[in-house]
């Protein structure tokens, strides 16, 4: 389980929390049996002890099945198991009362009364706590706990429990049932909160892509809108002049041709600006957005003066790595380092998210040349004779390393690290999803 792709380490944070929550509820039956049924063998004579044991075990099993299916309902994976909930509620009342009557009126033992009240309160408490999973309103939960306590007192007296003992049973039911109800409700609330936070992170990443698309659309509109309007007007004028046999029509069409070529050049510049990534800008942008997302980010050794094609390739690595940490990781810390040595530039992005970040199907199976995922990064780095390595680095660390050789006579100048949050670009832009 500790190796790469292990069952636990391969799970996302919401999946881990859900697994922990489910196994917590799976332990409740063992706690119920160990706490309320097994002790009966020590101070209740046979066959009463076996009857109590079987009754509590049956109730614990039914409660475990109900809890599992009801948790699926809270996640929207199946309808609410109404019949099973009714069966659990009925079984809780019947088993509690039967265990009380059997313990009090069966073969006499020194501690029959204590055993009866213990089993009675335990079965009611676990039953009410499990049924609370299907209740969304706090008021109804409180009513359920209080109703169980009142019912416990009302049933205990006719069954032969003295009035003080019935009052103690009612009070114990309030405390125990209230505790298990709170545990169930808090577990579901925590599970839903983790899933909602994960969905919010996905939404934030999608909004960043949508914002980039809108910005790209606005820039294209600004570049092409005016020129296309001029082209339309001059084309219409040329048509009118041609119909009249005027030689000025040729001059107008020459002007249309010039504007069309100028527009084509401006569009190329806009697209090039989006396809090329400035390394220092991307480093500052990565630090700013990761810090804003609650991920501690440290950037060290930024370099200026690198050739433009190397800056662009490494800038894309920073951009894609940052996007993957936001979308697919569970990181609390991310370190980005840039080092120049022996004629090579080495960029390392390391985070403490779950193993497998950036190697999932969505990222790793990107088509070559599309400019997204690790496949797209390898294509870009190959153009500058660079290599990309990505994978777990021990423990919970994931490391992505890009190495690019420097051309001869290239001596980059070192510059101070960017200030946190000082990015002129507030979010990393997965432009490949926009312009590719």
Coordinates of N, CA, C and O in Angstrom, one line a residue, residues 50-163:
X50 N -26.7 -15.5 25.7 CA -26.6 -15.8 24.3 C -27.7 -15.0 23.6 O -27.6 -14.6 22.4
X51 N -28.9 -15.0 24.2 CA -30.0 -14.2 23.6 C -29.6 -12.8 23.4 O -29.9 -12.2 22.3
X52 N -29.1 -12.2 24.4 CA -28.7 -10.8 24.3 C -27.6 -10.6 23.3 O -27.6 -9.6 22.5
X53 N -26.6 -11.5 23.2 CA -25.6 -11.4 22.2 C -26.1 -11.5 20.8 O -25.7 -10.7 19.9
X54 N -27.0 -12.4 20.5 CA -27.6 -12.6 19.2 C -28.4 -11.4 18.8 O -28.4 -10.9 17.7
X55 N -29.2 -10.9 19.8 CA -30.1 -9.7 19.5 C -29.2 -8.5 19.1 O -29.5 -7.8 18.1
X56 N -28.2 -8.2 19.9 CA -27.4 -7.0 19.7 C -26.6 -7.2 18.4 O -26.4 -6.2 17.6
X57 N -26.1 -8.4 18.1 CA -25.3 -8.6 16.9 C -26.2 -8.4 15.7 O -25.8 -7.8 14.7
X58 N -27.4 -8.9 15.7 CA -28.4 -8.7 14.6 C -28.6 -7.2 14.4 O -28.6 -6.7 13.2
X59 N -28.8 -6.5 15.5 CA -29.1 -5.0 15.3 C -27.8 -4.3 14.8 O -28.0 -3.4 13.9
X60 N -26.7 -4.7 15.2 CA -25.4 -4.0 14.8 C -25.2 -4.3 13.3 O -24.8 -3.4 12.5
X61 N -25.5 -5.5 12.8 CA -25.4 -5.8 11.4 C -26.3 -5.0 10.6 O -26.0 -4.4 9.5
X62 N -27.6 -4.9 11.0 CA -28.6 -4.2 10.3 C -28.2 -2.7 10.2 O -28.4 -2.0 9.2
X63 N -27.7 -2.2 11.3 CA -27.3 -0.7 11.4 C -26.1 -0.5 10.5 O -26.1 0.6 9.8
X64 N -25.2 -1.4 10.4 CA -24.0 -1.2 9.5 C -24.5 -1.2 8.0 O -24.0 -0.3 7.2
X65 N -25.4 -2.1 7.6 CA -25.9 -2.1 6.2 C -26.6 -0.8 5.9 O -26.5 -0.2 4.9
X66 N -27.5 -0.4 6.9 CA -28.2 0.9 6.7 C -27.3 2.1 6.6 O -27.5 3.0 5.7
X67 N -26.3 2.2 7.4 CA -25.4 3.3 7.4 C -24.7 3.4 6.0 O -24.5 4.4 5.4
X68 N -24.2 2.2 5.5 CA -23.5 2.2 4.2 C -24.4 2.7 3.1 O -24.0 3.5 2.3
X69 N -25.6 2.2 3.0 CA -26.5 2.6 1.9 C -27.0 4.1 2.1 O -27.1 4.8 1.1
X70 N -27.1 4.5 3.3 CA -27.6 5.9 3.5 C -26.4 6.9 3.2 O -26.7 8.0 2.7
X71 N -25.2 6.5 3.5 CA -24.0 7.3 3.0 C -24.0 7.5 1.5 O -23.7 8.5 1.0
X72 N -24.3 6.4 0.8 CA -24.5 6.5 -0.7 C -25.5 7.5 -1.0 O -25.4 8.3 -2.0
X73 N -26.6 7.5 -0.3 CA -27.7 8.5 -0.6 C -27.2 9.9 -0.3 O -27.5 10.9 -1.1
X74 N -26.4 10.2 0.7 CA -26.0 11.5 1.0 C -25.0 12.0 -0.1 O -24.9 13.2 -0.3
X75 N -24.4 11.1 -0.8 CA -23.5 11.5 -1.9 C -24.2 11.5 -3.3 O -23.7 11.7 -4.3
X76 N -25.6 11.2 -3.2 CA -26.4 11.3 -4.4 C -26.2 10.1 -5.4 O -26.4 10.1 -6.6
X77 N -25.7 8.9 -4.8 CA -25.4 7.8 -5.7 C -26.6 6.8 -5.7 O -26.5 5.9 -6.5
X78 N -27.5 6.8 -4.8 CA -28.6 5.9 -4.8 C -29.8 6.6 -4.1 O -29.6 7.6 -3.3
X79 N -31.0 6.1 -4.3 CA -32.2 6.7 -3.6 C -32.1 6.4 -2.1 O -31.3 5.5 -1.7
X80 N -32.8 7.1 -1.3 CA -32.8 6.9 0.1 C -33.4 5.5 0.4 O -34.5 5.2 0.0
X81 N -32.7 4.7 1.2 CA -33.3 3.3 1.5 C -34.4 3.4 2.6 O -34.1 3.1 3.7
X82 N -35.5 3.9 2.2 CA -36.6 4.1 3.1 C -37.0 2.8 3.8 O -37.2 2.8 5.1
X83 N -37.2 1.8 3.1 CA -37.7 0.5 3.8 C -36.6 0.0 4.8 O -37.0 -0.5 5.8
X84 N -35.4 0.1 4.4 CA -34.3 -0.3 5.3 C -34.3 0.6 6.6 O -34.1 0.1 7.7
X85 N -34.5 1.8 6.4 CA -34.6 2.7 7.6 C -35.7 2.4 8.5 O -35.6 2.4 9.7
X86 N -36.9 2.1 7.9 CA -38.0 1.7 8.7 C -37.7 0.4 9.4 O -38.1 0.2 10.6
X87 N -37.1 -0.5 8.7 CA -36.8 -1.8 9.3 C -35.8 -1.6 10.5 O -35.9 -2.3 11.5
X88 N -34.8 -0.7 10.3 CA -33.9 -0.5 11.4 C -34.6 0.2 12.6 O -34.3 -0.2 13.8
X89 N -35.5 1.2 12.3 CA -36.2 1.8 13.4 C -37.0 0.8 14.2 O -37.0 0.8 15.4
X90 N -37.7 -0.1 13.5 CA -38.6 -1.1 14.1 C -37.7 -2.1 14.9 O -38.1 -2.4 16.0
X91 N -36.7 -2.5 14.3 CA -35.8 -3.5 14.9 C -35.2 -2.9 16.2 O -35.0 -3.6 17.2
X92 N -34.8 -1.6 16.1 CA -34.2 -1.0 17.3 C -35.2 -1.0 18.5 O -34.8 -1.4 19.6
X93 N -36.4 -0.7 18.2 CA -37.4 -0.7 19.3 C -37.7 -2.1 19.8 O -37.7 -2.3 21.0
X94 N -37.9 -3.0 18.9 CA -38.2 -4.4 19.3 C -37.1 -5.0 20.0 O -37.3 -5.7 21.1
X95 N -35.9 -4.9 19.5 CA -34.7 -5.6 20.1 C -34.4 -5.0 21.5 O -34.1 -5.7 22.4
X96 N -34.6 -3.7 21.6 CA -34.3 -3.0 22.9 C -35.3 -3.5 23.9 O -34.9 -3.9 25.1
X97 N -36.6 -3.5 23.6 CA -37.6 -4.0 24.5 C -37.5 -5.5 24.8 O -37.6 -5.9 26.0
X98 N -37.2 -6.3 23.8 CA -37.1 -7.7 24.1 C -35.9 -8.0 25.0 O -36.0 -8.8 25.9
X99 N -34.8 -7.4 24.7 CA -33.6 -7.6 25.5 C -33.9 -7.2 27.0 O -33.4 -7.8 27.9
X100 N -34.6 -6.1 27.1 CA -34.9 -5.6 28.5 C -35.8 -6.7 29.2 O -35.6 -7.0 30.4
X101 N -36.9 -7.1 28.5 CA -37.8 -8.1 29.1 C -37.1 -9.4 29.4 O -37.2 -10.0 30.5
X102 N -36.3 -9.9 28.5 CA -35.6 -11.2 28.7 C -34.6 -11.1 29.8 O -34.5 -12.0 30.7
X103 N -33.9 -10.0 29.9 CA -32.9 -9.9 31.0 C -33.6 -9.7 32.3 O -33.0 -10.3 33.4
X104 N -34.7 -9.1 32.4 CA -35.3 -8.8 33.7 C -36.2 -10.0 34.2 O -36.3 -10.3 35.4
X105 N -36.8 -10.7 33.2 CA -37.8 -11.8 33.6 C -37.3 -13.2 33.2 O -38.1 -14.1 33.4
X106 N -36.1 -13.3 32.7 CA -35.5 -14.6 32.4 C -34.9 -15.2 33.7 O -35.2 -14.8 34.8
X107 N -34.0 -16.2 33.5 CA -33.3 -16.7 34.7 C -32.6 -15.6 35.5 O -31.9 -14.8 34.9
X108 N -32.8 -15.7 36.7 CA -32.3 -14.6 37.6 C -30.8 -14.6 37.7 O -30.2 -15.7 37.9
X109 N -30.2 -13.5 37.7 CA -28.8 -13.3 37.9 C -28.5 -12.1 38.8 O -29.4 -11.2 38.9
X110 N -27.3 -12.0 39.3 CA -27.0 -10.9 40.2 C -27.1 -9.6 39.5 O -27.4 -8.6 40.1
X111 N -26.7 -9.6 38.2 CA -26.6 -8.3 37.5 C -27.6 -8.2 36.3 O -27.3 -7.6 35.3
X112 N -28.7 -8.9 36.4 CA -29.6 -8.9 35.3 C -30.1 -7.5 35.0 O -30.2 -7.1 33.8
X113 N -30.4 -6.7 36.0 CA -30.9 -5.4 35.8 C -29.9 -4.4 35.2 O -30.3 -3.7 34.2
X114 N -28.7 -4.5 35.6 CA -27.7 -3.6 35.0 C -27.4 -4.0 33.5 O -27.3 -3.2 32.7
X115 N -27.4 -5.3 33.3 CA -27.2 -5.8 31.9 C -28.3 -5.4 31.0 O -28.2 -5.0 29.9
X116 N -29.6 -5.5 31.6 CA -30.7 -5.1 30.8 C -30.7 -3.6 30.4 O -30.9 -3.3 29.2
X117 N -30.5 -2.8 31.3 CA -30.4 -1.3 31.1 C -29.3 -1.0 30.1 O -29.4 -0.1 29.2
X118 N -28.1 -1.6 30.2 CA -27.0 -1.4 29.4 C -27.3 -1.7 27.9 O -27.1 -0.9 27.0
X119 N -27.8 -2.9 27.7 CA -28.2 -3.3 26.4 C -29.3 -2.5 25.8 O -29.3 -2.1 24.6
X120 N -30.3 -2.2 26.6 CA -31.4 -1.3 26.2 C -30.9 0.0 25.7 O -31.3 0.5 24.6
X121 N -30.1 0.7 26.5 CA -29.6 2.1 26.1 C -28.7 2.0 24.9 O -28.8 2.8 24.0
X122 N -27.8 1.0 24.9 CA -26.9 0.8 23.8 C -27.6 0.6 22.4 O -27.2 1.3 21.5
X123 N -28.6 -0.3 22.4 CA -29.3 -0.5 21.1 C -30.0 0.7 20.7 O -30.0 1.1 19.5
X124 N -30.7 1.4 21.6 CA -31.4 2.6 21.2 C -30.4 3.7 20.7 O -30.7 4.4 19.7
X125 N -29.3 3.9 21.4 CA -28.4 4.9 21.0 C -27.8 4.7 19.6 O -27.7 5.6 18.8
X126 N -27.3 3.5 19.4 CA -26.7 3.2 18.1 C -27.8 3.3 17.0 O -27.5 3.7 15.8
X127 N -29.0 2.8 17.3 CA -30.1 2.9 16.3 C -30.4 4.3 15.9 O -30.5 4.7 14.7
X128 N -30.6 5.2 16.9 CA -30.9 6.6 16.7 C -29.8 7.3 15.9 O -30.0 8.1 15.0
X129 N -28.5 7.0 16.3 CA -27.4 7.6 15.6 C -27.3 7.2 14.2 O -26.9 8.1 13.3
X130 N -27.6 6.0 13.8 CA -27.6 5.6 12.4 C -28.8 6.2 11.7 O -28.6 6.6 10.5
X131 N -29.9 6.2 12.3 CA -31.1 6.8 11.6 C -30.9 8.3 11.3 O -31.5 8.9 10.4
X132 N -30.0 9.0 12.1 CA -29.8 10.4 11.9 C -29.1 10.7 10.6 O -29.1 11.8 10.1
X133 N -28.5 9.7 10.0 CA -27.8 9.9 8.7 C -28.8 10.3 7.6 O -28.5 10.9 6.6
X134 N -30.1 9.9 7.8 CA -31.1 10.1 6.8 C -31.9 11.4 7.1 O -32.8 11.7 6.4
X135 N -31.5 12.1 8.1 CA -32.2 13.4 8.5 C -31.3 14.6 8.2 O -30.1 14.6 8.5
X136 N -31.9 15.6 7.6 CA -31.1 16.8 7.2 C -31.4 18.0 8.2 O -30.5 18.8 8.3
X137 N -32.5 18.0 8.8 CA -32.8 19.1 9.7 C -32.4 18.8 11.1 O -32.7 17.8 11.7
X138 N -31.7 19.8 11.7 CA -31.2 19.7 13.1 C -32.4 19.5 14.1 O -32.3 18.7 15.0
X139 N -33.4 20.2 13.8 CA -34.6 20.1 14.8 C -35.1 18.7 14.8 O -35.4 18.2 15.9
X140 N -35.2 18.0 13.7 CA -35.7 16.6 13.7 C -34.8 15.7 14.4 O -35.2 14.7 15.0
X141 N -33.5 16.0 14.3 CA -32.5 15.1 15.0 C -32.7 15.3 16.5 O -32.6 14.3 17.3
X142 N -32.9 16.5 17.0 CA -33.1 16.7 18.4 C -34.4 16.0 18.9 O -34.4 15.4 19.9
X143 N -35.4 16.2 18.1 CA -36.7 15.5 18.4 C -36.5 14.0 18.5 O -37.1 13.3 19.3
X144 N -35.7 13.4 17.6 CA -35.4 12.0 17.6 C -34.7 11.5 18.9 O -35.1 10.5 19.5
X145 N -33.7 12.3 19.3 CA -33.0 11.9 20.5 C -33.9 12.0 21.7 O -33.9 11.1 22.6
X146 N -34.6 13.2 21.8 CA -35.5 13.3 23.0 C -36.6 12.3 23.0 O -37.0 11.8 24.0
X147 N -37.1 12.0 21.8 CA -38.2 11.0 21.7 C -37.7 9.6 22.2 O -38.4 8.9 22.8
X148 N -36.5 9.3 21.8 CA -35.9 8.0 22.2 C -35.7 8.0 23.7 O -36.0 6.9 24.4
X149 N -35.3 9.1 24.3 CA -35.1 9.1 25.8 C -36.5 9.0 26.5 O -36.6 8.2 27.5
X150 N -37.5 9.7 26.0 CA -38.8 9.6 26.6 C -39.4 8.2 26.5 O -39.9 7.6 27.4
X151 N -39.2 7.6 25.3 CA -39.7 6.3 25.1 C -39.0 5.3 25.9 O -39.6 4.3 26.4
X152 N -37.7 5.5 26.2 CA -36.9 4.6 27.0 C -37.5 4.6 28.4 O -37.6 3.5 29.1
X153 N -37.7 5.8 29.0 CA -38.3 5.8 30.3 C -39.7 5.3 30.4 O -40.1 4.6 31.4
X154 N -40.5 5.5 29.3 CA -41.9 5.0 29.3 C -42.0 3.5 29.2 O -42.9 2.9 29.8
X155 N -41.0 2.9 28.5 CA -41.0 1.4 28.4 C -40.4 0.7 29.5 O -40.8 -0.4 29.9
X156 N -39.4 1.4 30.1 CA -38.6 0.7 31.2 C -39.5 0.4 32.4 O -39.3 -0.6 33.1
X157 N -40.4 1.4 32.8 CA -41.2 1.2 34.0 C -42.1 0.0 33.9 O -42.2 -0.8 34.7
X158 N -42.9 -0.1 32.8 CA -43.8 -1.2 32.7 C -43.1 -2.6 32.6 O -43.6 -3.6 32.9
X159 N -41.8 -2.5 32.1 CA -41.0 -3.7 31.9 C -40.5 -4.2 33.3 O -40.0 -5.4 33.4
X160 N -40.6 -3.4 34.3 CA -40.2 -3.9 35.6 C -39.0 -3.1 36.2 O -38.5 -3.5 37.3
X161 N -38.5 -2.1 35.5 CA -37.4 -1.3 36.0 C -38.0 -0.3 37.0 O -38.9 0.4 36.7
X162 N -37.3 -0.1 38.2 CA -37.8 0.9 39.1 C -37.7 2.3 38.5 O -37.0 2.5 37.6
X163 N -38.6 3.2 39.1 CA -38.6 4.5 38.5 C -37.3 5.2 38.5 O -36.9 5.9 37.5

